CSV table of C-alpha atoms and ligand atoms in Angstrom, one decimal:
chain,number,residue,atom,x,y,z
M,1,UNK,CA,-0.1,0.2,0.0
M,2,UNK,CA,1.2,3.5,-0.9
M,3,UNK,CA,-0.2,6.4,0.7
M,4,UNK,CA,1.9,8.8,-1.5
M,5,UNK,CA,-0.3,11.0,-3.5
M,6,UNK,CA,-2.2,12.0,0.0
M,7,UNK,CA,1.1,13.5,1.4
M,8,UNK,CA,2.6,15.1,-1.7
M,9,UNK,CA,-1.1,16.7,-1.8
M,10,UNK,CA,-1.4,18.7,1.7
M,11,UNK,CA,-2.1,21.7,1.1
M,12,UNK,CA,1.4,22.8,3.1
M,13,UNK,CA,4.1,21.7,3.2
M,14,UNK,CA,5.1,23.2,6.1
M,15,UNK,CA,2.8,22.1,8.6
M,16,UNK,CA,2.4,23.2,12.8
M,17,UNK,CA,2.4,20.7,14.9
M,18,UNK,CA,-0.8,22.1,18.3
M,19,UNK,CA,-0.8,20.4,21.0
M,20,UNK,CA,-4.0,22.0,22.8
M,21,UNK,CA,-4.0,22.0,26.5
M,22,UNK,CA,-7.6,21.6,27.4
M,23,UNK,CA,-11.1,21.7,26.0
M,24,UNK,CA,-11.8,25.5,26.7
M,25,UNK,CA,-8.6,26.4,24.4
M,26,UNK,CA,-10.1,24.1,21.7
M,27,UNK,CA,-12.3,26.5,19.7
M,28,UNK,CA,-9.5,30.0,20.0
M,29,UNK,CA,-6.5,27.7,19.6
M,30,UNK,CA,-8.3,26.0,16.6
M,31,UNK,CA,-9.5,29.7,15.3
M,32,UNK,CA,-5.8,31.3,15.6
M,33,UNK,CA,-4.5,29.1,14.0
M,34,UNK,CA,-6.2,28.5,10.7
M,35,UNK,CA,-6.9,32.3,10.7
M,36,UNK,CA,-2.7,32.5,10.4
M,37,UNK,CA,-2.7,31.0,7.5
M,38,UNK,CA,-2.1,27.6,9.0
M,39,UNK,CA,-4.2,24.7,6.1
M,40,UNK,CA,-2.6,22.0,7.9
M,41,UNK,CA,-3.4,20.7,11.3
M,42,UNK,CA,-0.9,17.6,12.9
M,43,UNK,CA,-3.4,18.0,16.5
M,44,UNK,CA,-1.2,15.4,19.0
M,45,UNK,CA,-2.9,13.9,21.0
M,46,UNK,CA,-0.3,14.5,23.9
M,47,UNK,CA,-3.3,16.2,26.3
M,48,UNK,CA,-6.8,14.7,26.5
M,49,UNK,CA,-7.7,18.1,24.7
M,50,UNK,CA,-6.5,16.9,21.3
M,51,UNK,CA,-9.3,14.2,20.1
M,52,UNK,CA,-11.7,17.7,20.7
M,53,UNK,CA,-9.7,20.2,18.3
M,54,UNK,CA,-9.2,17.1,15.6
M,55,UNK,CA,-13.6,16.5,15.4
M,56,UNK,CA,-13.8,20.5,15.9
M,57,UNK,CA,-11.4,21.4,12.9
M,58,UNK,CA,-13.0,18.9,10.6
M,59,UNK,CA,-15.8,20.2,11.0
M,60,UNK,CA,-15.1,24.1,10.8
M,61,UNK,CA,-12.5,23.8,8.1
M,62,UNK,CA,-13.1,21.5,5.9
M,63,UNK,CA,-10.8,23.2,3.6
M,64,UNK,CA,-7.7,21.9,5.9
M,65,UNK,CA,-6.3,19.1,6.0
M,66,UNK,CA,-6.4,17.9,9.6
M,67,UNK,CA,-4.4,14.7,11.0
M,68,UNK,CA,-3.7,13.5,14.5
M,69,UNK,CA,0.1,13.6,16.0
M,70,UNK,CA,2.3,11.7,18.9
M,71,UNK,CA,0.2,8.9,17.9
M,72,UNK,CA,1.3,5.5,20.1
M,73,UNK,CA,-0.4,2.9,19.5
M,74,UNK,CA,-3.6,1.1,18.0
M,75,UNK,CA,-5.9,2.6,20.9
M,76,UNK,CA,-4.8,6.2,19.8
M,77,UNK,CA,-4.9,5.2,16.2
M,78,UNK,CA,-8.7,4.4,15.8
M,79,UNK,CA,-9.4,7.2,18.2
M,80,UNK,CA,-7.5,9.7,16.0
M,81,UNK,CA,-9.5,8.4,13.1
M,82,UNK,CA,-13.0,8.1,14.9
M,83,UNK,CA,-12.7,11.4,16.4
M,84,UNK,CA,-12.4,12.5,11.8
M,85,UNK,CA,-8.2,12.8,11.5
M,86,UNK,CA,-7.8,12.8,7.6
M,87,UNK,CA,-3.7,11.3,8.6
M,88,UNK,CA,-1.8,10.3,11.3
M,89,UNK,CA,1.9,10.6,12.2
M,90,UNK,CA,3.4,8.9,15.0
M,91,UNK,CA,6.9,9.9,16.5
M,92,UNK,CA,8.1,6.2,16.1
M,93,UNK,CA,5.6,2.2,15.1
M,94,UNK,CA,5.2,-0.8,16.8
M,95,UNK,CA,5.0,-3.5,15.0
M,96,UNK,CA,1.2,-4.1,16.0
M,97,UNK,CA,1.1,0.9,14.9
M,98,UNK,CA,1.6,-1.6,11.1
M,99,UNK,CA,-1.1,-3.6,12.3
M,100,UNK,CA,-3.6,-1.0,13.0
M,101,UNK,CA,-2.3,0.8,10.1
M,102,UNK,CA,-3.0,-3.2,7.6
M,103,UNK,CA,-5.7,-3.7,9.0
M,104,UNK,CA,-7.7,0.0,8.4
M,105,UNK,CA,-4.7,1.7,6.1
M,106,UNK,CA,-5.6,5.7,6.8
M,107,UNK,CA,-2.2,8.1,5.9
M,108,UNK,CA,0.2,7.4,7.9
M,109,UNK,CA,3.4,8.6,8.6
M,110,UNK,CA,6.1,6.0,11.0
M,111,UNK,CA,8.4,7.8,12.7
M,112,UNK,CA,12.1,6.4,11.7
M,113,UNK,CA,15.5,7.4,13.6
M,114,UNK,CA,18.1,5.0,11.8
M,115,UNK,CA,17.8,2.6,8.5
M,116,UNK,CA,16.5,-0.2,10.3
M,117,UNK,CA,13.5,1.6,11.0
M,118,UNK,CA,13.8,2.4,7.0
M,119,UNK,CA,14.3,-0.9,6.1
M,120,UNK,CA,11.1,-1.8,8.3
M,121,UNK,CA,8.7,1.3,7.2
M,122,UNK,CA,9.4,-0.2,3.1
M,123,UNK,CA,8.9,-3.9,4.4
M,124,UNK,CA,5.6,-2.2,5.3
M,125,UNK,CA,4.7,-0.9,1.8
M,126,UNK,CA,5.4,2.9,3.1
M,127,UNK,CA,7.9,4.8,1.7
M,128,UNK,CA,6.8,8.2,3.5
M,129,UNK,CA,7.6,8.1,7.0
M,130,UNK,CA,8.9,10.9,10.0
M,131,UNK,CA,12.7,11.7,10.7
M,132,UNK,CA,12.3,12.4,14.5
M,133,UNK,CA,13.4,14.1,16.1
M,134,UNK,CA,15.1,15.4,12.8
M,135,UNK,CA,18.3,17.9,14.5
M,136,UNK,CA,19.5,15.4,16.9
M,137,UNK,CA,20.2,12.8,14.6
M,138,UNK,CA,22.2,14.6,12.3
M,139,UNK,CA,19.9,16.6,10.3
M,140,UNK,CA,19.8,17.4,6.4
M,141,UNK,CA,22.6,15.9,6.3
M,142,UNK,CA,21.4,12.2,8.0
M,143,UNK,CA,18.8,12.3,5.3
M,144,UNK,CA,20.4,12.8,2.3
M,145,UNK,CA,22.4,10.4,3.4
M,146,UNK,CA,19.2,7.6,3.8
M,147,UNK,CA,18.4,9.2,-0.1
M,148,UNK,CA,21.7,7.4,-1.3
M,149,UNK,CA,20.2,3.9,0.0
M,150,UNK,CA,16.8,4.4,0.3
M,151,UNK,CA,15.7,6.6,-3.3
M,152,UNK,CA,12.7,6.2,-2.6
M,153,UNK,CA,11.7,6.6,0.4
M,154,UNK,CA,10.7,10.8,1.7
M,155,UNK,CA,10.4,11.7,4.4
M,156,UNK,CA,9.3,14.7,6.7
M,157,UNK,CA,11.5,15.8,9.0
M,158,UNK,CA,10.1,17.1,13.2
M,159,UNK,CA,12.3,18.1,16.4
M,160,UNK,CA,14.7,21.1,16.6
M,161,UNK,CA,12.9,22.1,13.1
M,162,UNK,CA,13.7,25.5,12.3
M,163,UNK,CA,11.2,28.2,10.9
M,164,UNK,CA,14.1,30.0,9.0
M,165,UNK,CA,15.4,26.6,7.7
M,166,UNK,CA,11.7,25.2,6.1
M,167,UNK,CA,12.2,26.3,2.8
M,168,UNK,CA,16.1,25.3,2.4
M,169,UNK,CA,14.5,21.5,3.9
M,170,UNK,CA,12.0,21.4,1.0
M,171,UNK,CA,14.6,22.2,-1.5
M,172,UNK,CA,15.6,18.9,-1.0
M,173,UNK,CA,13.1,16.4,-3.4
M,174,UNK,CA,13.6,13.9,-0.7
M,175,UNK,CA,11.5,16.0,2.3
M,176,UNK,CA,7.7,16.4,0.9
M,177,UNK,CA,7.1,18.5,4.2
M,178,UNK,CA,8.8,19.1,8.1
M,179,UNK,CA,6.9,20.2,11.2
M,180,UNK,CA,7.3,22.1,13.6
M,181,UNK,CA,5.9,23.7,17.4
M,182,UNK,CA,6.8,26.6,16.3
M,183,UNK,CA,4.1,28.0,15.2
M,184,UNK,CA,2.1,27.3,18.4
M,185,UNK,CA,5.4,29.1,21.1
M,186,UNK,CA,3.8,27.6,24.8
M,187,UNK,CA,4.1,31.5,26.4
M,188,UNK,CA,1.8,32.5,24.1
M,189,UNK,CA,-1.4,29.0,24.8
M,190,UNK,CA,-1.0,29.2,28.4
M,191,UNK,CA,-1.7,33.0,28.2
M,192,UNK,CA,-4.8,32.2,26.1
M,193,UNK,CA,-3.2,34.8,24.3
M,194,UNK,CA,-5.0,33.9,20.7
M,195,UNK,CA,-5.0,37.2,19.2
M,196,UNK,CA,-1.3,37.0,19.6
M,197,UNK,CA,-0.8,33.4,18.2
M,198,UNK,CA,-2.8,34.4,15.2
M,199,UNK,CA,-0.1,37.2,14.1
M,200,UNK,CA,3.4,35.0,15.2
M,201,UNK,CA,1.7,31.7,12.7
M,202,UNK,CA,0.5,34.9,9.9
M,203,UNK,CA,4.2,36.1,10.3
M,204,UNK,CA,5.9,32.5,9.4
M,205,UNK,CA,3.6,32.5,6.6
M,206,UNK,CA,4.4,36.7,5.3
M,207,UNK,CA,7.7,35.4,5.1
M,208,UNK,CA,7.8,31.9,3.8
M,209,UNK,CA,9.2,31.5,0.6
T,1,3PG,C1,6.5,16.6,17.0
T,1,3PG,O1,6.3,16.0,17.8
T,1,3PG,O2,7.0,16.0,15.9
T,1,3PG,C2,8.0,17.3,17.8
T,1,3PG,O3,8.2,17.4,19.0
T,1,3PG,C3,8.2,18.8,17.1
T,1,3PG,O4,9.0,19.3,17.4
T,1,3PG,P1,9.7,20.9,17.7
T,1,3PG,O5,9.5,20.7,18.8
T,1,3PG,O6,10.8,20.7,18.2
T,1,3PG,O7,9.9,21.3,16.8
């Protein structure tokens, strides 16, 4: 099976990794992120509000691609799909997640950190993966090394990717997207300053070439 077309057709190649702190933040935070210009949302399951945020974003913003991040196990996988997630992203991958994907092949990026992880993804029919934590693992030079060995695989690096480096990474043909939590700084989110959050995100998109 192949998820290539879904991830190659994302409306944006830079995606925010979003963690919604609580239920009260679901609507104003998602509204601010979309108003700031994001069309792809990776909403993590790190908080219980994550599933509610996925459902809300799907309903309120049908023009956006809404996915779940931090999908750690088959229960997460099912809950995210049930909440309406159109794609799923994991920081790594387990046999049980590969089995969940085989049983219900929603577009999914398993996380890889080394060549063995990549071999396992390929063995399971996947040729698009998350590379995490990207900077700790060697950044762009590491991905270029893997591209030589796995020329048909493409990557979504996250973890320490700087906003100002996004364009440079995306210029590489083996990188189909990059992700980061820089879109949603903790100080603005914790203060519930949604206007400032929207402005912060709009500033990134204004500078993004
Ligand atoms: C992720 O889940 O992909 C990372 O937490 C995002 O990494 P960052 O916080 O370094 O952007």
